[in-house]
mmCIF file of C-alpha atoms in Angstrom:
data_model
loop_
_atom_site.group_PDB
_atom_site.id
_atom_site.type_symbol
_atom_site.label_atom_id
_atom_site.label_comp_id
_atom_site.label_asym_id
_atom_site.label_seq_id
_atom_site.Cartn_x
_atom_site.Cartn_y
_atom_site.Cartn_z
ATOM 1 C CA UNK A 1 73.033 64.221 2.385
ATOM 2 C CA UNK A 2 69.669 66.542 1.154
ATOM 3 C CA UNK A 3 71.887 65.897 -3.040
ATOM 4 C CA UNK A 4 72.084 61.951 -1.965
ATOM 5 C CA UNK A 5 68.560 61.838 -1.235
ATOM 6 C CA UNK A 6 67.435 63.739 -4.726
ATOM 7 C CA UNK A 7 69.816 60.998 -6.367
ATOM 8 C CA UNK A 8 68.321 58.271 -4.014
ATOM 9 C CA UNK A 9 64.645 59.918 -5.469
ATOM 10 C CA UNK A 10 65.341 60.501 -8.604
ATOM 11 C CA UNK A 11 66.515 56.919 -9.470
ATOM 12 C CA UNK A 12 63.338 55.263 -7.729
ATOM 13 C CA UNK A 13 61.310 57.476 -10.336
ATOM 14 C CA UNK A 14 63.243 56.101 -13.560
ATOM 15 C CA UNK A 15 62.628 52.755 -12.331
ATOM 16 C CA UNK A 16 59.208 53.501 -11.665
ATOM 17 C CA UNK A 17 59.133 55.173 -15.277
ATOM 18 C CA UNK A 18 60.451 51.689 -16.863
ATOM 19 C CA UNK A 19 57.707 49.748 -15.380
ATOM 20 C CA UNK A 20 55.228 52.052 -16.453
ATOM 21 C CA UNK A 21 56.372 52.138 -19.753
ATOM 22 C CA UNK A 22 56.656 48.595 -20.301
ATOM 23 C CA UNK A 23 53.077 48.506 -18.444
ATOM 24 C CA UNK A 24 51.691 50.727 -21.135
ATOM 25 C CA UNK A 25 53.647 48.790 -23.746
ATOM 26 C CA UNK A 26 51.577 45.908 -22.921
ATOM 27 C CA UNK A 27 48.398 48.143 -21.900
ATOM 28 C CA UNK A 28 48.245 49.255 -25.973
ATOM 29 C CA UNK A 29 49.393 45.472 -27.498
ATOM 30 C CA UNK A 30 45.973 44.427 -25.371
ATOM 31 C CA UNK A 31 44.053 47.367 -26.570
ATOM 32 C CA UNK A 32 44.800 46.856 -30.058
ATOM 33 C CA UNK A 33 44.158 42.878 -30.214
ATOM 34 C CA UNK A 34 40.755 43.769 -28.219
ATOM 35 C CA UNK A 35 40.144 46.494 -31.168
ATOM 36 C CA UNK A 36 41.053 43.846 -33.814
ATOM 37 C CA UNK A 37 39.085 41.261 -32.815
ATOM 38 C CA UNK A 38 35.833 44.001 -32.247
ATOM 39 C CA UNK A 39 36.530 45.092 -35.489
ATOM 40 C CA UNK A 40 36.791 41.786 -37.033
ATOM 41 C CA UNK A 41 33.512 40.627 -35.158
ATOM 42 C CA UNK A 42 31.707 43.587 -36.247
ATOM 43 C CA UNK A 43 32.690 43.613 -39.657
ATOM 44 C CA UNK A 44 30.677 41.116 -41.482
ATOM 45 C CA UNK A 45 27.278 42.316 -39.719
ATOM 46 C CA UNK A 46 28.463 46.047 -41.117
ATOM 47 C CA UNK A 47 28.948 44.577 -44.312
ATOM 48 C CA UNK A 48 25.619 43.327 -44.788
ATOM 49 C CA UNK A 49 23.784 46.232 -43.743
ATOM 50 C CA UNK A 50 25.768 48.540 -46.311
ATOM 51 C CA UNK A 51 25.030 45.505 -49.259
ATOM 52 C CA UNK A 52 21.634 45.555 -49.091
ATOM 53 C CA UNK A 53 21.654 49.588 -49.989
ATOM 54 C CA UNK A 54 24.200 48.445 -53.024
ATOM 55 C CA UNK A 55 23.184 47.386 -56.838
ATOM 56 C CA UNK A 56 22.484 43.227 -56.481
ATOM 57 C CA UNK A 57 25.129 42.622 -58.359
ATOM 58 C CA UNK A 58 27.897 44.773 -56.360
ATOM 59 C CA UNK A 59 29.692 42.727 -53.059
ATOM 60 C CA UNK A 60 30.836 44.936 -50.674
ATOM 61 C CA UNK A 61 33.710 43.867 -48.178
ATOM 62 C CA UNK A 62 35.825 45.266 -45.793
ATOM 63 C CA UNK A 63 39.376 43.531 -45.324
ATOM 64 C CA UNK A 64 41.365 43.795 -42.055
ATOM 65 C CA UNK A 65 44.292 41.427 -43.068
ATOM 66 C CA UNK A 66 46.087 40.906 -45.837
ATOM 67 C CA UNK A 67 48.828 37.743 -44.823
ATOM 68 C CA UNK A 68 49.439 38.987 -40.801
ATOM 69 C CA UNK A 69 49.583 42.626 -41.731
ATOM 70 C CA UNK A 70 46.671 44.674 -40.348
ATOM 71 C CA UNK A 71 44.957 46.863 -42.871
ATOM 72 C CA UNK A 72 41.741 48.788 -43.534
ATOM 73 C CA UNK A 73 40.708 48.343 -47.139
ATOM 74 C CA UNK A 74 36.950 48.646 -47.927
ATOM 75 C CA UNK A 75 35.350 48.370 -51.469
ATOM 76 C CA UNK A 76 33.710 45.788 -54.221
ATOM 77 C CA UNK A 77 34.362 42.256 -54.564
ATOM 78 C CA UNK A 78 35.246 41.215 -58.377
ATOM 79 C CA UNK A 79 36.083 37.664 -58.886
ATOM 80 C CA UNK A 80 36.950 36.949 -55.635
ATOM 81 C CA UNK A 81 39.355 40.047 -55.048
ATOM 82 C CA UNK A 82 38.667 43.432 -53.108
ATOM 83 C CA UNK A 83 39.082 46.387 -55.535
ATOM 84 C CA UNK A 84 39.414 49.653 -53.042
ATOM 85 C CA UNK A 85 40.274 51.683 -55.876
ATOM 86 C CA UNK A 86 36.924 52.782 -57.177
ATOM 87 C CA UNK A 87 34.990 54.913 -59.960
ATOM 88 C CA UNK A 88 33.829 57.934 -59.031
ATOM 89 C CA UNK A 89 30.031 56.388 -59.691
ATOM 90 C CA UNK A 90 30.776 53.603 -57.292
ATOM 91 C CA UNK A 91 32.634 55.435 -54.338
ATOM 92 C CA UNK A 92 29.799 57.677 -54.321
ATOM 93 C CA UNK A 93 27.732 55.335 -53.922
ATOM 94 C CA UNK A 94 29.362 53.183 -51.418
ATOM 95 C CA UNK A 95 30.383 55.680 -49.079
ATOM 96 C CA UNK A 96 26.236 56.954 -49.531
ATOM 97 C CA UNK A 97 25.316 52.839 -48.523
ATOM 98 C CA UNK A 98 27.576 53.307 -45.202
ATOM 99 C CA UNK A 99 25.897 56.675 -44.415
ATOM 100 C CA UNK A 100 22.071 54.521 -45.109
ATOM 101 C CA UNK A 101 24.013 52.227 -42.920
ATOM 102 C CA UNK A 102 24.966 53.753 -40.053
ATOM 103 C CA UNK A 103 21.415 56.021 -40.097
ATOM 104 C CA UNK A 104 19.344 53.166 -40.354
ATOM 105 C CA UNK A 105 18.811 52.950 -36.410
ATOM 106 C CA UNK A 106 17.800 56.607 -35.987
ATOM 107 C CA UNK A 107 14.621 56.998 -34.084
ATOM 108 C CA UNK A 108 11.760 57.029 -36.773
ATOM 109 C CA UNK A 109 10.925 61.141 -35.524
ATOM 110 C CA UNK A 110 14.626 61.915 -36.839
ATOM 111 C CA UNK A 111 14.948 63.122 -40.592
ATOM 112 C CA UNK A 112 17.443 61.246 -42.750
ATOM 113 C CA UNK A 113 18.073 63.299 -45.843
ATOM 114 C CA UNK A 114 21.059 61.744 -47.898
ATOM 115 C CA UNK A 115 22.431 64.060 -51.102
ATOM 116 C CA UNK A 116 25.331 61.504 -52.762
ATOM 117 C CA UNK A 117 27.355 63.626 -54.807
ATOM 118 C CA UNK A 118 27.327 64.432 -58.531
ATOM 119 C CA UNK A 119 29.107 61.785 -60.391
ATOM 120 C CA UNK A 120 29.463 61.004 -63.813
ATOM 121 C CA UNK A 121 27.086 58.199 -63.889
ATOM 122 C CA UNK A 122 25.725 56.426 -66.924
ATOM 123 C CA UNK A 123 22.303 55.506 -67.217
ATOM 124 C CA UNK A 124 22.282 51.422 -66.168
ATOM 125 C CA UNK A 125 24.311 52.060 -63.197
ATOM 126 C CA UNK A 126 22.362 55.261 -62.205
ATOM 127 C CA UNK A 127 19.029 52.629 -62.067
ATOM 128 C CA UNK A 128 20.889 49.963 -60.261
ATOM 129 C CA UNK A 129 22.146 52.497 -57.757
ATOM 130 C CA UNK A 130 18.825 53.815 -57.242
ATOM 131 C CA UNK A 131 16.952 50.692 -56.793
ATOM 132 C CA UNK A 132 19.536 49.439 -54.054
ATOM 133 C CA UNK A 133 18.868 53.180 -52.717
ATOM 134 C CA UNK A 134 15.460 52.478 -52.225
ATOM 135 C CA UNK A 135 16.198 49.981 -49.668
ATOM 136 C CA UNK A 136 16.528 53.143 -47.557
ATOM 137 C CA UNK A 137 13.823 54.564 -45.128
ATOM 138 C CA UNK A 138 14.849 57.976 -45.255
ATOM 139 C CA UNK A 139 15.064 60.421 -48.671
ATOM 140 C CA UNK A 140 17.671 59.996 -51.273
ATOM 141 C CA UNK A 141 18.918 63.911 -53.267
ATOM 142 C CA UNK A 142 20.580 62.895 -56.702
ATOM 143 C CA UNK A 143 21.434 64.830 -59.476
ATOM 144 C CA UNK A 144 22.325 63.632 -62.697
ATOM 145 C CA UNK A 145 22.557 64.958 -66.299
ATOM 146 C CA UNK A 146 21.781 61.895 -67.695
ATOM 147 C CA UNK A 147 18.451 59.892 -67.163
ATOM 148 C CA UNK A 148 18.069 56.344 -65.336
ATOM 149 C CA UNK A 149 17.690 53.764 -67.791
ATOM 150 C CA UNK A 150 14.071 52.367 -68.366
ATOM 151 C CA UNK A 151 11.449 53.390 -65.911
ATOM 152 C CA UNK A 152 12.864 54.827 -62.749
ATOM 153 C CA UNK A 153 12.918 52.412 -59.320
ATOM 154 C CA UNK A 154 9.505 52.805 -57.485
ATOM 155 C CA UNK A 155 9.469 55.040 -55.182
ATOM 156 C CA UNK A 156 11.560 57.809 -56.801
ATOM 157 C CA UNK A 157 10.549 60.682 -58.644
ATOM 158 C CA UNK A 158 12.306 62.344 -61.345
ATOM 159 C CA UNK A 159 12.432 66.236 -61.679
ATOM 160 C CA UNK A 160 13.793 67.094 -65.138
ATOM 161 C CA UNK A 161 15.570 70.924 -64.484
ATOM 162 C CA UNK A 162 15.023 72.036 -67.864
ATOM 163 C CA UNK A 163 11.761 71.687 -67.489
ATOM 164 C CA UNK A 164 11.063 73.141 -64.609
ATOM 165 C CA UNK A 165 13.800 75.735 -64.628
ATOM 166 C CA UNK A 166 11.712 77.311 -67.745
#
């Protein structure tokens, strides 16, 4: 009688286990369509606060869909089609724009000190970059071992390391 019980037990808790699992199976489809839609909602105010950090003449864009599959592809707009695979000059400087981005609502007490990395920039992009850089409110670190073309953006100062390294 005590094994019948167990049996009696143990089968209420499988079917138990089913609902739960099909529960949860609709618990995540939910979840995800509630993430997809924030996501989608959200992404064309993100976009616009990373653009205005970019060079004018750079279109950032984030795609989410491509047909009904869901995707994450972020990068520049070129005749109408998102190119994710980027120069090293230009994913520098994008991922730098999301990081001017997502700091721009720090309290105005908090430091914001942004170093993009070294890349192998040449001159006319290096000025374009930092003139959408000076969009930001906190301080932009570059290095470069070439010069920006024509007068540097206001607002930035040029240290020349041979110079000052003598």
């Amino acid at each position: 009688k005590s094994q019948w019980a167990n049996l009696a037990n143990a089968q209420d808790r499988m079917v138990s286990m089913r609902t739960d699992v099909e529960s949860y199976k609709r618990l995540k489809f939910e979840c995800e369509a509630a993430v997809g839609s924030l996501l989608a909602e959200q992404t064309k105010e993100f976009s616009e606060r990373v653009q205005k950090y970019l060079p004018s003449h750079w279109m950032f864009s984030i795609e989410l869909l491509d047909g009904n599959k869901e995707v994450f592809r972020m990068g520049i707009l070129r005749d109408g089609k998102l190119h994710a695979a980027l120069s090293g000059a230009e994913w520098t400087t994008i991922v730098t724009a999301i990081s001017m981005a997502v700091t721009e609502d720090l309290p105005k007490h908090s430091p914001a000190v942004l170093i993009p990395e070294d890349r192998a920039w040449d001159g006319k992009t290096l000025s374009a970059v930092m003139r959408g850089f000076s969009n930001f409110k906190g301080q932009v670190l570059m290095a470069s071992t070439i010069r920006p073309t024509g007068r540097p953006p206001k607002g930035w100062s040029v240290i020349d390391m041979d110079k000052v390294s003598d």
